[in-house]
XYZ file of C-alpha atoms in Angstrom:
596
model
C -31.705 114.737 -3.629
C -32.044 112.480 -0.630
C -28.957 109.929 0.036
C -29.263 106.773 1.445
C -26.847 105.765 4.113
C -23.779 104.544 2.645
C -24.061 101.529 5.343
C -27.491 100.290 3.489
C -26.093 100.624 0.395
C -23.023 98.482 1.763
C -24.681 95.856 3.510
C -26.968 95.089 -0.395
C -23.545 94.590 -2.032
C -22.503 92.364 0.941
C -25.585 89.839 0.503
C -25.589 90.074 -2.889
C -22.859 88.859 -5.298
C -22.430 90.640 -8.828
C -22.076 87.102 -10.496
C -25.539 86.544 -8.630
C -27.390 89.874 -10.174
C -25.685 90.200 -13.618
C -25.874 86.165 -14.125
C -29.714 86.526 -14.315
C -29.441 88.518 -18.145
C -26.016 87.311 -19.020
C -25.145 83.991 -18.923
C -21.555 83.347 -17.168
C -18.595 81.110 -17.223
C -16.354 80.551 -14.164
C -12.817 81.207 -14.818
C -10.290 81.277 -12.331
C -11.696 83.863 -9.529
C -14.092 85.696 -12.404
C -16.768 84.655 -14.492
C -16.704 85.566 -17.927
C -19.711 86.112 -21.118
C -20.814 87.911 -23.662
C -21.495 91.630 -23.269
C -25.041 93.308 -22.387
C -23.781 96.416 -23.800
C -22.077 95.481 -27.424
C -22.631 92.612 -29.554
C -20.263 89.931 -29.710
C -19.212 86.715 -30.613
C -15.982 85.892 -28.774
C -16.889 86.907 -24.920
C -15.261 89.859 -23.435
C -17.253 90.717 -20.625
C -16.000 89.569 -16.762
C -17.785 89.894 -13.469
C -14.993 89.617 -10.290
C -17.176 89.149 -6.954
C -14.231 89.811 -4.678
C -13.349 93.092 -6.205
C -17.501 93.464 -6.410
C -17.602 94.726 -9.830
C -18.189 93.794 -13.778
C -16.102 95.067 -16.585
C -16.940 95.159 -20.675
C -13.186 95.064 -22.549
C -15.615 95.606 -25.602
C -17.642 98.616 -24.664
C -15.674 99.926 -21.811
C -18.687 99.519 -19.734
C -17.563 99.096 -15.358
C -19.588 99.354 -12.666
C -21.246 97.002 -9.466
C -24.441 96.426 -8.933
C -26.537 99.459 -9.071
C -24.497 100.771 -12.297
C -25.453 97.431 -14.120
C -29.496 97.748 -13.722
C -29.168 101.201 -14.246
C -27.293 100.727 -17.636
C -29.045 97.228 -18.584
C -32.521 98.251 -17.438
C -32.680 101.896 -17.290
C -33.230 102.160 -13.722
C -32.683 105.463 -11.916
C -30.482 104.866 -8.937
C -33.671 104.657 -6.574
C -35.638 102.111 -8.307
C -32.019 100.160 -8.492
C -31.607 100.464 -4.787
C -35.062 99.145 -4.491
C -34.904 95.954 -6.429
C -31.559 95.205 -5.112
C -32.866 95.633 -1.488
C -35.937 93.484 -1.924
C -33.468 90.434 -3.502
C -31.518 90.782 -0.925
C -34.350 90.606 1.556
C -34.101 93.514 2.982
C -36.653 96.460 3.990
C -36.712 99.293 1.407
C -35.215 102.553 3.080
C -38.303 104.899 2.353
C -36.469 108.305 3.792
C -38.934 108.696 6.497
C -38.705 110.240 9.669
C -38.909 107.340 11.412
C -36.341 106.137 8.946
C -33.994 108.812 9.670
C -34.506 108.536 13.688
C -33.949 104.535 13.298
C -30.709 105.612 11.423
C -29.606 108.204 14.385
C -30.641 105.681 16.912
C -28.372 102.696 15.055
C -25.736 105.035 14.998
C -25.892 105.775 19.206
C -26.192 101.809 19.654
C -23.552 101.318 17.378
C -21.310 103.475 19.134
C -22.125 102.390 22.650
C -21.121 99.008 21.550
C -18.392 99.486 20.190
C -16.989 101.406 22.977
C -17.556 98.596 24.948
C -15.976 96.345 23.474
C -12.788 98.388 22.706
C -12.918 99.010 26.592
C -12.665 94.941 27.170
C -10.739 94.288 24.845
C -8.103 96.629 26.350
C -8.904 95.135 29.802
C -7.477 91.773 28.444
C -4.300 93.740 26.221
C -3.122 95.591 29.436
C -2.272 92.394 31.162
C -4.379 93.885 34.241
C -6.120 90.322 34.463
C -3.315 87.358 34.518
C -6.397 84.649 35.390
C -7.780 85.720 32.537
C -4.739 85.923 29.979
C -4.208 82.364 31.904
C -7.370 81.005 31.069
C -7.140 81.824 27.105
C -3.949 80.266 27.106
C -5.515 76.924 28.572
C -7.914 77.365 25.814
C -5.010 77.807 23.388
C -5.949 81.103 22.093
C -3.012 83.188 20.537
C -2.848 86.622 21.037
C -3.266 87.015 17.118
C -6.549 85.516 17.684
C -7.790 87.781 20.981
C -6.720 90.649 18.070
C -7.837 89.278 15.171
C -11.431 88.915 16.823
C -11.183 91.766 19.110
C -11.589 89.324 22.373
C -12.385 91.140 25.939
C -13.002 90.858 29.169
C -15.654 92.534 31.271
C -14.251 92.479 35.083
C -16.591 92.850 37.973
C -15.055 96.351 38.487
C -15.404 97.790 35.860
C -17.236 100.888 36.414
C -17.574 101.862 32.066
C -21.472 102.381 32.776
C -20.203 105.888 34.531
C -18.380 106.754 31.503
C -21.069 105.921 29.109
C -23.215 108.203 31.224
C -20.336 111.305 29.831
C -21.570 110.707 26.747
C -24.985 109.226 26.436
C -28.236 109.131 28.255
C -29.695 106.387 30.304
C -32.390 105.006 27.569
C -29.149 105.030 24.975
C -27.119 102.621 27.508
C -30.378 100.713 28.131
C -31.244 100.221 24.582
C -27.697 98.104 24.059
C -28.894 95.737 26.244
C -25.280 95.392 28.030
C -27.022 96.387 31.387
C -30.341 95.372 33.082
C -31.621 97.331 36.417
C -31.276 95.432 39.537
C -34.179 96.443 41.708
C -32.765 94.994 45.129
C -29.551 97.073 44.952
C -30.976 99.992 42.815
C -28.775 100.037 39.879
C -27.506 99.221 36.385
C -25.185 95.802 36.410
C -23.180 94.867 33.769
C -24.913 91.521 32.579
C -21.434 90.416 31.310
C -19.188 91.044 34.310
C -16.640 88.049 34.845
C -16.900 86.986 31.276
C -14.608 86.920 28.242
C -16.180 88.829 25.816
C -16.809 87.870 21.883
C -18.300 90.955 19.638
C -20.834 89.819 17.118
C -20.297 92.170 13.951
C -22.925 92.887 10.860
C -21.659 91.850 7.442
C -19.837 95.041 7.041
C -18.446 94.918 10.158
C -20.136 97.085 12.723
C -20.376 95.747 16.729
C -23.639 95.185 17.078
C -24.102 92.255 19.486
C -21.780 90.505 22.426
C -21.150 87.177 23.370
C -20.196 86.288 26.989
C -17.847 83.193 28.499
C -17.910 83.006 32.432
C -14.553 82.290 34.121
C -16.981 81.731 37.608
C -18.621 78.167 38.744
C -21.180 79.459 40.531
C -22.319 81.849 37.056
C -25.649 79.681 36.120
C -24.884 80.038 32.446
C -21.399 79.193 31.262
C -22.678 81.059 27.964
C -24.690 84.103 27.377
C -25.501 86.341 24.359
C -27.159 89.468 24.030
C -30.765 90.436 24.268
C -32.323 90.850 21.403
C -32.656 94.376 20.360
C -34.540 96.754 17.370
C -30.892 95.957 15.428
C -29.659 92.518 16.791
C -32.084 89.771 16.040
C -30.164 86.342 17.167
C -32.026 84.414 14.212
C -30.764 86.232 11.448
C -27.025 86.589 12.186
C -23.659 84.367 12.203
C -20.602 84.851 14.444
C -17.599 85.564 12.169
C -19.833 85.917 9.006
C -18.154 89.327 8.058
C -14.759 87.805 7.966
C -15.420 84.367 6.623
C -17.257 85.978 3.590
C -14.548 87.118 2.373
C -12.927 84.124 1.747
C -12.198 82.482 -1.721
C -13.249 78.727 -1.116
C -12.976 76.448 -4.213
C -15.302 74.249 -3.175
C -17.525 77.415 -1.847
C -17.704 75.450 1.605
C -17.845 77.217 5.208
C -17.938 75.254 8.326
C -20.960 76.155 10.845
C -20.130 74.992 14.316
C -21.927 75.639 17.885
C -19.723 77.802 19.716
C -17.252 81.174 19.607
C -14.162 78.844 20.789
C -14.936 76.835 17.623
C -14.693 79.731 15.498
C -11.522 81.327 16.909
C -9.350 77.509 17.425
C -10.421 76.414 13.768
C -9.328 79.987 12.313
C -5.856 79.475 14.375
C -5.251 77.003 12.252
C -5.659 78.224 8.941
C -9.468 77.461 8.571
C -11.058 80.496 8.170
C -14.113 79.995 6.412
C -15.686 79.019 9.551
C -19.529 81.167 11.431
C -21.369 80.096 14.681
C -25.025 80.086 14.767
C -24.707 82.361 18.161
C -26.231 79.243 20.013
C -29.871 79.260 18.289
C -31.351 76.472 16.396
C -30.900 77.105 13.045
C -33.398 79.161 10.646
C -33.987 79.797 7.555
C -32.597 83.795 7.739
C -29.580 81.708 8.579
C -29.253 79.438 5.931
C -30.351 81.997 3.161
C -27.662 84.226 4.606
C -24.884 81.513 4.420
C -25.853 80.214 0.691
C -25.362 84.074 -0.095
C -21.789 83.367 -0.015
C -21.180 79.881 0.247
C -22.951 77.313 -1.984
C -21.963 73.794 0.690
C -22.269 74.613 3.931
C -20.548 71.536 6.264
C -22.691 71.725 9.900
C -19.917 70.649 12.039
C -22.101 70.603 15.696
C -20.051 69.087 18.633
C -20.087 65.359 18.530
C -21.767 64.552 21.954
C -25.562 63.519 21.669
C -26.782 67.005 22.737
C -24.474 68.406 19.902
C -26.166 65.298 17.168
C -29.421 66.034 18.489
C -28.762 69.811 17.547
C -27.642 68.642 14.212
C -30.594 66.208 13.205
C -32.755 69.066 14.281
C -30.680 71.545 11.433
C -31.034 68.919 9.251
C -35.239 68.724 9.389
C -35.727 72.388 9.956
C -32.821 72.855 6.716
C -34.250 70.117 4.399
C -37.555 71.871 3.413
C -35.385 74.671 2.084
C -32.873 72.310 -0.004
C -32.093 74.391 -3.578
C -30.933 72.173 -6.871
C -27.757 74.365 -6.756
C -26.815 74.775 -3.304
C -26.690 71.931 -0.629
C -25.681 71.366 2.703
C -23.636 68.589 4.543
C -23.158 66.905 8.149
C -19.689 66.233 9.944
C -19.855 63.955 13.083
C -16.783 64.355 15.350
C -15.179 61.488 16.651
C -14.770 60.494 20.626
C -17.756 63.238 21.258
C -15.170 65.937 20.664
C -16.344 69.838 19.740
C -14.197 71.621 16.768
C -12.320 73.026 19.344
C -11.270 70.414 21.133
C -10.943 68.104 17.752
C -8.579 70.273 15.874
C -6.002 71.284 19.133
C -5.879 67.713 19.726
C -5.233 66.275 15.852
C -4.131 69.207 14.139
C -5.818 70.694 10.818
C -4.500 67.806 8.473
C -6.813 65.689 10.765
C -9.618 67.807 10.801
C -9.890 68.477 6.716
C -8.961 64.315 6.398
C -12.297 63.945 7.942
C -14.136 66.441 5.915
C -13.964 63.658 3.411
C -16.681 61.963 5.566
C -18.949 64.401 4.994
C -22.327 63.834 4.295
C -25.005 65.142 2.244
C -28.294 66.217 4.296
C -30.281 63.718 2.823
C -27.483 60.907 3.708
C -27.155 62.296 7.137
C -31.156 62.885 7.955
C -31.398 58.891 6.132
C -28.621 57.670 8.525
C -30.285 58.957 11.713
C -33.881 57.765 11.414
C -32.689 54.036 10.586
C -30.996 54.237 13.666
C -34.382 54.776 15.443
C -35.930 51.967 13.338
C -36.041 47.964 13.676
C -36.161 46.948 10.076
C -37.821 43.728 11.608
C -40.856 45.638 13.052
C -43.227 46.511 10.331
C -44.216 49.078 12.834
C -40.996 50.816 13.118
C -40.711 50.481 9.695
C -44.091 52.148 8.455
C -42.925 54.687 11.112
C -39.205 55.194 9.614
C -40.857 55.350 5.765
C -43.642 57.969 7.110
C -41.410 60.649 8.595
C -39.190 60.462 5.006
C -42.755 61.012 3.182
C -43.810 63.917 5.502
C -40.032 65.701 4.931
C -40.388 65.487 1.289
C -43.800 66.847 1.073
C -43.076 69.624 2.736
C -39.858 70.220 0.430
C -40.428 73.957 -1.280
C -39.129 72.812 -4.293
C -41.305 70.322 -6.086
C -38.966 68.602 -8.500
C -36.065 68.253 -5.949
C -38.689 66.924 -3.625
C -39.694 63.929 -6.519
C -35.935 63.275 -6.627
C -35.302 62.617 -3.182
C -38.622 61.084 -2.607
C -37.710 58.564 -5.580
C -33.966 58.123 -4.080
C -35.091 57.466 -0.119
C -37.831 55.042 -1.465
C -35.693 52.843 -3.404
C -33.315 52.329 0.150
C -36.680 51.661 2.036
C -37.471 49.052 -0.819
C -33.768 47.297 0.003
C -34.711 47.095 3.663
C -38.063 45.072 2.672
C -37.154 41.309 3.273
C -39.364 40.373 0.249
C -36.500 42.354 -2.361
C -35.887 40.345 -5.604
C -32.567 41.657 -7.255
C -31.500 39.275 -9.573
C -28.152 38.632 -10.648
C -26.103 36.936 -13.275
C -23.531 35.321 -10.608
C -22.412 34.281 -7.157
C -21.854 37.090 -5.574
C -25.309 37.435 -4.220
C -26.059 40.723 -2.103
C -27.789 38.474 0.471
C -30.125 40.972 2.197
C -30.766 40.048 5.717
C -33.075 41.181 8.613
C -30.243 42.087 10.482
C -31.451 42.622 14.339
C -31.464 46.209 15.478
C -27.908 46.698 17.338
C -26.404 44.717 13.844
C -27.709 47.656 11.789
C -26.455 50.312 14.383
C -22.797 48.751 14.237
C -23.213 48.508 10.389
C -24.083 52.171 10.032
C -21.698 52.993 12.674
C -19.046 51.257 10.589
C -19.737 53.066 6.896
C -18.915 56.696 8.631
C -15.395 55.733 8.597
C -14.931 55.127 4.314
C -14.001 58.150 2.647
C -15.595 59.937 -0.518
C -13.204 57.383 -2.806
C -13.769 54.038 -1.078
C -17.646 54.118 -1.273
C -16.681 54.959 -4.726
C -14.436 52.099 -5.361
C -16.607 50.203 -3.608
C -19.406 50.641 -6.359
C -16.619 50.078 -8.897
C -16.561 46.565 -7.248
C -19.685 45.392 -6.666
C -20.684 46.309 -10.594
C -18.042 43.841 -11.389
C -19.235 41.105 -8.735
C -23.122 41.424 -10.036
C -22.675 41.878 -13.542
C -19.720 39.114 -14.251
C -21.237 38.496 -18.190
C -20.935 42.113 -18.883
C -17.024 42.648 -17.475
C -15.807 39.201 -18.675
C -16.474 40.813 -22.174
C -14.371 44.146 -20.906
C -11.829 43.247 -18.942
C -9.791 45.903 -19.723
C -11.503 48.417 -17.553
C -11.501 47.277 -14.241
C -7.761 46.069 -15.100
C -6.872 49.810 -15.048
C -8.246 50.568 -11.455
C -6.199 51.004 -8.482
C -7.673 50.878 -5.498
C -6.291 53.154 -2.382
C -6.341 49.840 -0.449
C -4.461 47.015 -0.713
C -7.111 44.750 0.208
C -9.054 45.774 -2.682
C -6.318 45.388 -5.309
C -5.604 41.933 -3.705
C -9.455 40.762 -4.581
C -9.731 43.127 -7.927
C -6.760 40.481 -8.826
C -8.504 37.175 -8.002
C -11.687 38.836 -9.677
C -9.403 38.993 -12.660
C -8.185 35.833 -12.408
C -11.841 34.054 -11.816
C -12.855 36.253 -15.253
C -9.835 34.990 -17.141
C -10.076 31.755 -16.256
C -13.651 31.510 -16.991
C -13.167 33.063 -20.507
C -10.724 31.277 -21.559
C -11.553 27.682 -20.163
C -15.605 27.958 -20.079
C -15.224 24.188 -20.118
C -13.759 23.539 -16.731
C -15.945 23.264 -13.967
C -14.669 25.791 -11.310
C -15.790 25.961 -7.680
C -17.154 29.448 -7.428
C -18.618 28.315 -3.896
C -15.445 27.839 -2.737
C -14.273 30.991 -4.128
C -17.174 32.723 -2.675
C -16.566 31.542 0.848
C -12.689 32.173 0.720
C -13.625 36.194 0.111
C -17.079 36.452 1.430
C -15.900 38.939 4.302
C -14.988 41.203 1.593
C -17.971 40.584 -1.220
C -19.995 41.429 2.042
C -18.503 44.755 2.639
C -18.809 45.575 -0.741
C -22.196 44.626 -0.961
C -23.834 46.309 1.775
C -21.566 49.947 1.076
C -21.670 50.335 -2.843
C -23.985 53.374 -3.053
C -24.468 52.572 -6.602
C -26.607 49.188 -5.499
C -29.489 51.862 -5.532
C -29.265 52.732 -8.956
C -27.739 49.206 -11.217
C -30.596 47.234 -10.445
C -32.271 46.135 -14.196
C -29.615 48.036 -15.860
C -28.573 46.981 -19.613
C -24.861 46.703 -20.868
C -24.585 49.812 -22.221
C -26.564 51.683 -19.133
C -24.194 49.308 -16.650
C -20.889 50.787 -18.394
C -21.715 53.995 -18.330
C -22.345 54.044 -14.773
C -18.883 52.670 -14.692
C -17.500 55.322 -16.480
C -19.023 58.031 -14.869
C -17.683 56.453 -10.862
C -14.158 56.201 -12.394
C -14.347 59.899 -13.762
C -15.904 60.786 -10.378
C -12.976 58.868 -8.504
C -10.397 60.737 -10.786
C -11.718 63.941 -9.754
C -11.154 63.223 -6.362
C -7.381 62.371 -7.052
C -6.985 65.221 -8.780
C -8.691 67.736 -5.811
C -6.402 65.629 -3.507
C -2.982 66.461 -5.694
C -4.531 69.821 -5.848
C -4.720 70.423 -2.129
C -1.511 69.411 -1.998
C 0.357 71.391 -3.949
C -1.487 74.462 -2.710
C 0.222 73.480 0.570
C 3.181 73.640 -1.100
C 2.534 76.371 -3.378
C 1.834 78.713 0.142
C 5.265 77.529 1.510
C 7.158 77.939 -1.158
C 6.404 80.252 -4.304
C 8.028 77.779 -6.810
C 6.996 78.661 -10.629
C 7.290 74.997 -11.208
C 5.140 74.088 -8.594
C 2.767 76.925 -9.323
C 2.633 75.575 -13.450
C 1.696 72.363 -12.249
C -0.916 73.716 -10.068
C -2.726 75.476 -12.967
C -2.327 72.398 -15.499
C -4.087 70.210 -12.998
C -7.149 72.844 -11.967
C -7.424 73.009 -15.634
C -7.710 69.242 -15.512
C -10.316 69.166 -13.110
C -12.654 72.076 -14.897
C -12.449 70.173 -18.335
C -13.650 66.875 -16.281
């Protein structure tokens, strides 16, 4: 019986998660780090049957049934291992192995490229170790690389000296060096150069590990490219891959986020500090191979692209090439940097407190590809405007999936119908939302201004304005705003005096109060509220019961994010200090947050 090669059997079980195969005939339950349902193999009532994706296997406590991927369709479908390997391949979008010759030469010639490469590397990486190279050594420190980092990512140098082509030639022939693409010929001097001399090296590794690409830094002004990558060859296809992808999927992430950022030095800085579910798009524009390979692992990707305007440009161009390709259960979000700062630079600078503080920020691609078109657009130019509504017509058309693409067609339409000047939204009160035709640098600043509110404050902000434009309904429930706190004190200084007003008007409807003057006295404040409550979108010509509801669902929402804060937290802790306490309290509050 033919075998396939054990590393085409291991890179299907890397794209594909068990949860992901056996959760399309048995339907699963996340608990903890496994999912859990009832078995395929006996029948049951009380669910026995658990699927671990980090260990990469399932288990039946009723039927004794274990196994990973192949064993399940084998035993659930009657599959022979072949047609197992088969299916598994094609959902994980790979080409089926068809034990050809061809297939079998391809598989000797990966293994010689393999090699070559990884010889290479080793060799650099040894160049750096040895301490033969102080400028170098120098130059990482400058960076702030540890040396658990030039380890940990197997970090090299390739010297102009270096002479490792000779000792390649021991060992392989000149079409096997050639076909690494670490040398090209130089006709004017006759021979093979080393297209990474004077440059730290980074090695690119498949899922499961293998060296099969390099990355190159110069430490040279006069190089013409401070960055270069390899060629692409029959195995390394830029387009498809991730820097760091084979360590960050192994990473438990609550949240199932992984940061994407531009460069290596992004990568190895952000995993110094603890961050290690963090890839690198190997400086291409991003494509789908990419994306599809990321949501493998991670369901909320964060594009974190450096924060200069070549770095947003990069990212608004992710975010239309990304958006067709937008899934009802995965997503993916924007981070802008502050002070045109790369991750690199941001995190050595603030520390990693900073840096996950302004993951808070984050935005959701249809937020973020929203925010950057209305900066383009003057709202008073009915030209700019058709313009601005066009381009959001044209990205949801071409939107794969139809009934996400109604969704965020309906959402983006009812913002452009808020920018029309002509916008009747009446209200019961005088806190009017007074739209205005705001001149083009105005709505810059403005936008400009709502990326520094958090998750919680556009939350409590909605939690406001609710109150302010539906007085008749909260006079009569009183109560429930009564129990918010807001995070700042501004906010529970006017919740107060919106109290007061409500009281006063309850109880003495017969007095005449001056709600202009009440208006004027916090109008900075009712206009912040009104022009950042994302919930503005969705109240309008809402009834009572509707209207509370809403309510009730943004302080839920807003509770959650106390609870993920208290959670963080104590993991902190938890990792500094194995406390049972500590570690109790953990547990009761995750539990907290899963029952909602």
């Amino acid at each position: 019986m033919m075998k396939y090669p054990k590393e085409y059997l291991e890179e299907i079980k890397l794209r594909l998660k068990v949860s992901q195969v056996v959760g399309k005939s048995v339907k699963l339950k996340k608990r903890g780090k496994e999912f859990i349902g009832l078995s395929p193999f006996s029948n049951e009532k009380t669910p026995s049957f658990t699927v671990n994706d980090e260990k990469g296997f399932y288990h039946c406590f009723s039927s004794a049934e274990h196994g990973n991927i192949f064993d399940f369709l084998m035993k659930t479908k009657n599959y022979k291992f072949g047609e197992a390997v088969r299916a598994l391949a094609a959902d994980a979008g790979m080409q089926p192995y068809r034990f050809t010759k061809q297939d079998e030469e391809k598989e000797s010639r990966w293994k010689i490229y393999n090699s070559i490469l990884e010889k290479y590397s080793n060799f650099c990486h040894e160049e750096i170790v040895s301490g033969k190279y102080p400028e170098v050594v120098e130059y990482l420190d400058k960076r702030k690389i540890t040396k658990k980092e030039i380890i940990f990512f197997k970090i090299g140098y390739a010297s102009t000296k270096n002479n490792f082509y000779e000792q390649l030639k021991k060992e392989f022939n000149e079409k096997q060096i050639n076909s690494s693409g670490i040398y090209y010929y130089d006709e004017n001097k006759k021979k093979y150069i080393d297209r990474f001399r004077s440059r730290v090296i980074f090695p690119v590794k498949t899922l499961n590990g293998f060296v099969f690409a390099l990355g190159g830094r110069t430490l040279l002004k006069e190089n013409f490219a401070k960055y270069i990558n390899s060629p692409e060859t029959e195995f390394y296809k830029k387009g498809n891959n991730l820097y760091n992808i084979d360590s960050a999927k192994k990473i438990s992430n609550e949240n199932d986020e992984v940061f994407l950022v531009e460069g290596y030095m992004d990568v190895v800085n952000l995993h110094k500090f603890g961050i290690k579910n963090v890839v690198a798009n190997l400086g291409t524009a991003m494509t789908e191979r990419q994306i599809v390979l990321i949501w493998s692992f991670f369901k909320n990707p964060i594009i974190c692209f450096d924060g200069d305007s070549s770095g947003q440009k990069a990212a608004i161009r992710a975010a239309e090439r990304l958006f067709p390709l937008m899934k009802p259960d995965f997503n993916v979000y924007f981070l802008t940097l502050p002070n045109n700062l790369d991750p690199d630079a941001y995190i050595n600078q603030n520390g990693k407190e900073s840096f996950l503080q302004l993951v808070n920020n984050k935005i959701e691609i249809q937020n973020f590809i929203w925010n950057s078109y209305y900066e383009d657009t003057d709202i008073s130019n009915p030209h700019s405007l058709s313009i601005f509504e066009k381009k959001i017509k044209s990205l949801c058309n071409d939107l794969k999936d139809k009934t996400l693409a109604k969704y965020f067609l309906n959402n983006f339409m009812k913002k452009i119908d808020e920018l029309t000047p002509n916008l009747k939204f009446k209200k019961n009160n005088f806190f009017k939302f007074k739209q205005k035709n705001l001149p083009l640098q105005q709505t810059k600043e403005l936008y400009k201004k709502r990326k520094k509110f958090s998750e919680k404050e556009f939350k409590e902000f909605s939690i406001l304005f609710l109150v302010m434009n539906y007085l008749d309904i909260f006079r009569k429930n009183i109560e429930l705003i009564s129990e918010v706190t807001f995070c700042k004190k501004l906010l529970n200084e006017f919740k107060k005096k919106l109290i007061d007003y409500l009281l006063l008007e309850k109880f003495f409807a017969r007095k005449k109060l001056n709600l202009e003057d009440f208006e004027e006295k916090y109008k900075d404040i009712i206009n912040l509220v009104n022009a950042n409550a994302p919930v503005k979108s969705i109240a309008r010509n809402k009834n009572e019961e509707e209207i509370i509801i809403i309510f009730s669902e943004i302080i839920r929402e807003i509770k959650k994010i106390d609870l993920r804060s208290k959670i963080d937290s104590l993991e902190e802790k938890v990792s500094l200090n194995l406390d049972e306490s500590l570690y109790s309290e953990l547990l009761s509050l995750r539990n907290q947050l899963k029952s909602g």
